[in-house]
Short mmCIF file of C-alpha atoms in Angstrom, two decimals:
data_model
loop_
_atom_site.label_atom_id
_atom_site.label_comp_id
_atom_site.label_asym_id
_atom_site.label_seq_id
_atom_site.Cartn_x
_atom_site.Cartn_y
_atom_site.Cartn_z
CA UNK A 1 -22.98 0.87 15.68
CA UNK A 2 -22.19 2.14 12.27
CA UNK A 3 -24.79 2.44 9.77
CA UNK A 4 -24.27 2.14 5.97
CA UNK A 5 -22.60 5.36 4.39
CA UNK A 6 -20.74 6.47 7.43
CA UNK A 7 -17.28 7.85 7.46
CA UNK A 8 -15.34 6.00 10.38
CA UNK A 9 -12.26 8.10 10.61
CA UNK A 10 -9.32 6.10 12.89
CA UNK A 11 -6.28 8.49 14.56
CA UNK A 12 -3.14 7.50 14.25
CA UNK A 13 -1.69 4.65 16.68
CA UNK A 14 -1.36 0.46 16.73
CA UNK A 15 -4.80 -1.39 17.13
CA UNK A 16 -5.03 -4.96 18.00
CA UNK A 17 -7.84 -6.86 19.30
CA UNK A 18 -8.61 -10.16 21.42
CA UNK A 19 -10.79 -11.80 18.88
CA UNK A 20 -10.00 -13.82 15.63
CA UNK A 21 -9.21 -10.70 13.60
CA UNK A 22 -8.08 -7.13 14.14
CA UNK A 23 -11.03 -5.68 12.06
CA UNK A 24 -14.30 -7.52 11.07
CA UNK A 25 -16.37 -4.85 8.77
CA UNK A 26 -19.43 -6.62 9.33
CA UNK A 27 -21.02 -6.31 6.16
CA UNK A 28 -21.30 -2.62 6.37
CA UNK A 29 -21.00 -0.17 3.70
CA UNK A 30 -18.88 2.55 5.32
CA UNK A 31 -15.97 4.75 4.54
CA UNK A 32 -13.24 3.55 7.03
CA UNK A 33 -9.78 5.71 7.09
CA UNK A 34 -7.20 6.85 8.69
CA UNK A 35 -6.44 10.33 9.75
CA UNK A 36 -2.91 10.20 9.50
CA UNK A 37 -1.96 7.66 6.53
CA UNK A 38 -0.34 4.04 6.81
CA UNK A 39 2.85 5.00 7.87
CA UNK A 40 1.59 6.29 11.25
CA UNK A 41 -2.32 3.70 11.36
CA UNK A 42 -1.12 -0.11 12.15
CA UNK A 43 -3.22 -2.63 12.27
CA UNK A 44 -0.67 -5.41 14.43
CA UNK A 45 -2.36 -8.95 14.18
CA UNK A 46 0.50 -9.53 16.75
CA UNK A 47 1.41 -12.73 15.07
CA UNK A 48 -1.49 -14.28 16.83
CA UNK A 49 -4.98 -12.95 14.45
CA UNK A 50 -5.89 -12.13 11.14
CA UNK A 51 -5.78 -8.14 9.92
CA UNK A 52 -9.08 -7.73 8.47
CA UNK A 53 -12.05 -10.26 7.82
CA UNK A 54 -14.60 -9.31 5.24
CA UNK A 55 -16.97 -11.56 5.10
CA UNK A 56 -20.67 -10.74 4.68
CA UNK A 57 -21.05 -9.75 1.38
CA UNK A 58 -19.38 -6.52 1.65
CA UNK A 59 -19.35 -4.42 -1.77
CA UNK A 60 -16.65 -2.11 -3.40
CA UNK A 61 -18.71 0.66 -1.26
CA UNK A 62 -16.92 -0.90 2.13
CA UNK A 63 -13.58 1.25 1.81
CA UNK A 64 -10.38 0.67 3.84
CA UNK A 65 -7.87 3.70 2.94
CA UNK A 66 -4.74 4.45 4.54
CA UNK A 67 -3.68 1.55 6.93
CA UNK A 68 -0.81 -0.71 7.53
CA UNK A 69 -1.23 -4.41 8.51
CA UNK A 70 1.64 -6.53 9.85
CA UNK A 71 1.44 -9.14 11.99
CA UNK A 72 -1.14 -11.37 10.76
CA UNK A 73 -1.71 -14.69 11.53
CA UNK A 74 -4.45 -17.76 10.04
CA UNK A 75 -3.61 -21.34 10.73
CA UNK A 76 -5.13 -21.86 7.47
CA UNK A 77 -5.73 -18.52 4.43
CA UNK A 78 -5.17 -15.19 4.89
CA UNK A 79 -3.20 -13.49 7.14
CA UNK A 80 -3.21 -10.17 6.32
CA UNK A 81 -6.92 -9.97 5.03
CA UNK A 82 -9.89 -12.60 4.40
CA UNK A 83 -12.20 -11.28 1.79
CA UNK A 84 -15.37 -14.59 2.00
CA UNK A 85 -17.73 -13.54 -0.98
CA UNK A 86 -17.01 -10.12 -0.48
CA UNK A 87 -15.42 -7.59 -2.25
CA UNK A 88 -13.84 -4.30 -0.79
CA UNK A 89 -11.97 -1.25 -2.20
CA UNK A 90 -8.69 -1.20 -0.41
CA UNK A 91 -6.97 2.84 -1.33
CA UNK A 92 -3.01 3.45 -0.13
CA UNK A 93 -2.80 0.33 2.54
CA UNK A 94 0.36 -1.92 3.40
CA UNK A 95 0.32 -5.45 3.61
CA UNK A 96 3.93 -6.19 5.13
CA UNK A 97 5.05 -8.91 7.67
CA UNK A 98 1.68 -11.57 7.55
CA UNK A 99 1.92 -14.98 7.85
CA UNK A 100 -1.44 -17.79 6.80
CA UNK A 101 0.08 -21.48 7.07
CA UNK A 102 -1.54 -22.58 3.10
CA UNK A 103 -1.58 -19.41 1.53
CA UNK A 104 -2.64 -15.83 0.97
CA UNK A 105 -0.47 -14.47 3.80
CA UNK A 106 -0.86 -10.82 2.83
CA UNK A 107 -4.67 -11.44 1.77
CA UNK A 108 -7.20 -14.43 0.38
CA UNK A 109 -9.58 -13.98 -1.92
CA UNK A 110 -12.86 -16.82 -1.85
CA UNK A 111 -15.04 -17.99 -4.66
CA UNK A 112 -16.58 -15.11 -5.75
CA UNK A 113 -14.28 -12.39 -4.14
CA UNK A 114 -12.91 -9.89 -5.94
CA UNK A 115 -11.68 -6.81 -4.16
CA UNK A 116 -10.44 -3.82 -5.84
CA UNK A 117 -6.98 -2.16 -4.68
CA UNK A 118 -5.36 1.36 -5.72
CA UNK A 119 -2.42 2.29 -4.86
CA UNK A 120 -1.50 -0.69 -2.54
CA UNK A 121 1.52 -2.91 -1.38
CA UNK A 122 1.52 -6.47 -0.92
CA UNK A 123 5.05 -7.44 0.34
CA UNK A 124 7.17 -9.79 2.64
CA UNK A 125 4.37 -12.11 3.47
CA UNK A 126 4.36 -15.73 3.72
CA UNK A 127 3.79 -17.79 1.95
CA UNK A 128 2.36 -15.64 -0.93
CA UNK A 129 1.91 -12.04 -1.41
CA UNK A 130 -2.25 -12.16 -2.25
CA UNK A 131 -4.22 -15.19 -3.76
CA UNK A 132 -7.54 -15.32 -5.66
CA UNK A 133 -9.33 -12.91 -8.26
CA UNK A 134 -8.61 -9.28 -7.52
CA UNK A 135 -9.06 -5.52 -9.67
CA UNK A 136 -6.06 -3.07 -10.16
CA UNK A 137 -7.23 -0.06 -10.16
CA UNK A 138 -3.43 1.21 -11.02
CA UNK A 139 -0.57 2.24 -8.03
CA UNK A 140 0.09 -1.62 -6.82
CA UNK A 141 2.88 -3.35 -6.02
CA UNK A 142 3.24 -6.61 -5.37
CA UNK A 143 6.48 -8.05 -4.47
CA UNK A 144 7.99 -10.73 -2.67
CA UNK A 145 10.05 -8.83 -0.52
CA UNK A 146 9.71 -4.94 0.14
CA UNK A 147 11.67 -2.22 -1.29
CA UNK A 148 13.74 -0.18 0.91
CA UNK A 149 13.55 3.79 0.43
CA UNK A 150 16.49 6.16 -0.02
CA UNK A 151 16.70 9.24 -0.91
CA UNK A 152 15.01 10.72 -3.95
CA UNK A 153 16.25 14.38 -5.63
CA UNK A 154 14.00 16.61 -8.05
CA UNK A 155 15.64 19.31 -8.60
CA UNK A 156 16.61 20.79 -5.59
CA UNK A 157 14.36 19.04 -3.24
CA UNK A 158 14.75 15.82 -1.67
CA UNK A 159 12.18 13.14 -0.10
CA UNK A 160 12.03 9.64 0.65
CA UNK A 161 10.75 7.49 -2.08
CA UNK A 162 11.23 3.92 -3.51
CA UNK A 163 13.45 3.77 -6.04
CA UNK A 164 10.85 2.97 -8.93
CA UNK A 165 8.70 5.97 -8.10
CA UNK A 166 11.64 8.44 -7.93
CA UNK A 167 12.74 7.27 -11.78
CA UNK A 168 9.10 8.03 -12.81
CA UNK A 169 9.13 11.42 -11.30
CA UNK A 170 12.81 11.81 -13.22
CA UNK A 171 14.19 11.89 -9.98
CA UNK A 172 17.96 11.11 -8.97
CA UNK A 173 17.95 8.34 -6.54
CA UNK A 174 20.38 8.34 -3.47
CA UNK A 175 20.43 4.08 -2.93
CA UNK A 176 18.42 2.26 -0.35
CA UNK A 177 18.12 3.17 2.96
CA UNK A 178 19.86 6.72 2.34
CA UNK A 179 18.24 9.90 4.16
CA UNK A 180 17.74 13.42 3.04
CA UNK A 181 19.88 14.51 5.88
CA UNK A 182 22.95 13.03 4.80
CA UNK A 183 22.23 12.88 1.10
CA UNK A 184 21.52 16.77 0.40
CA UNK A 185 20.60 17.30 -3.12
CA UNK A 186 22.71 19.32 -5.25
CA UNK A 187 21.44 22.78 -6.04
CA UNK A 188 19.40 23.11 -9.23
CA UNK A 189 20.59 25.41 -12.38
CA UNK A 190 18.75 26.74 -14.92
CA UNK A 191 18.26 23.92 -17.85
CA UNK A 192 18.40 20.98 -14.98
CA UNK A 193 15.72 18.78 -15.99
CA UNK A 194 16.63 15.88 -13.91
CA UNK A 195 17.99 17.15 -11.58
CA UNK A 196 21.68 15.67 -11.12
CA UNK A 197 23.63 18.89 -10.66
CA UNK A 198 24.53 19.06 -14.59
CA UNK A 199 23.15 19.88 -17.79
CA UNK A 200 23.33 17.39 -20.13
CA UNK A 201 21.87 15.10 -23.28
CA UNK A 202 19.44 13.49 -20.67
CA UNK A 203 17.71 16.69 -20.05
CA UNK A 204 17.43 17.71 -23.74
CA UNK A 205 15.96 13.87 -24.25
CA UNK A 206 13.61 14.69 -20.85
CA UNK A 207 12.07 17.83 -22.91
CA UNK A 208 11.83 16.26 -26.01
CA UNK A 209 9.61 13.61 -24.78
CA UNK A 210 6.82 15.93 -23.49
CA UNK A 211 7.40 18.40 -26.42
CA UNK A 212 4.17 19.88 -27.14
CA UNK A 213 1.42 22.33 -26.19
CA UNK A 214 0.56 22.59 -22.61
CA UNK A 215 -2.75 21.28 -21.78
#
């Protein structure tokens, strides 16, 4: 029923389907997203169907933001996603967990596909990760099996990161799988950059690489 530029906004919760894939965006050009962000907006194949099929001529104006697909199944390409001569913009979605029996088990790219992906991750499928032409548009990862999270400290705050994106943020990492409950992060001090609990030649070397006016 949706008509080219409309927003399709999906609530958090696991959607499957009884057909031969999850999602099928029908060629339309529509703004499809999730309220709540991957972590909480599954897309379950249920090791049975394919995630997402794109696959009449849809353009980088069909967006898919915020979703996580596991699950996926194709007896033959792309288990996670089929792009057919179509080419998407995928923002801050999960590819974990799907399975395609020759390749592209997290997604499949044909011909003259091309789909652009920020801020994505393509992990833990089988055989392959993502196959076929595709744009980085910065924020992927691609990886044959999935970080775990820990516990990341700036100063004296603490979240749950991967470890790569808590070194960029000159964060102290806790290890993987750590909490923030059981790893509280020391108390910051005045001179702290990084945030370990101590003031040191790393935090001198942290200022001198960003020495400069403020924009």
């Amino acid at each position: 029923a949706a008509s080219d530029g409309d927003e399709i906004i999906v609530m958090p919760g696991t959607y499957t389907s009884t057909e031969n894939e999850v999602v099928n965006m029908n060629g339309k050009a529509v703004w499809l997203h999730s309220s709540g962000g991957a972590e909480v907006t599954i897309i379950d194949g249920e090791g049975t169907r394919r995630g997402i099929y794109c696959g009449n001529d849809e353009t980088s104006n069909t967006v898919i933001e915020g979703f996580t697909l596991t699950n996926g199944y194709a007896g033959d390409y792309g288990g996670g996603m089929f792009n057919d001569n179509s080419s998407p913009t995928l923002t801050s979605c999960t590819f974990e967990g799907n399975y395609a029996y020759n390749s592209g088990g997290g997604m499949y790219n044909w011909d003259s596909s091309s789909p652009t992906l920020i801020n994505c991750t393509l992990c833990s499928n089988t055989p392959n990760q993502i196959w076929g032409p595709w744009s980085d548009e910065g924020g992927n990862t691609v990886a044959a099996i999935c970080p775990v999270p820990g516990a990341c400290c700036t100063n004296d705050h603490c979240l749950v990161s991967e470890q790569e994106k808590c070194l960029a943020f000159f964060g102290q990492w806790q290890g993987e799988g750590t909490t923030c409950e059981d790893n509280p992060c020391p108390t910051s001090c005045l001179g702290d950059v990084t945030g370990d609990g101590q003031v040191d030649v790393t935090d001198i070397l942290v200022v001198i690489s960003v020495w400069g006016a403020c924009p």
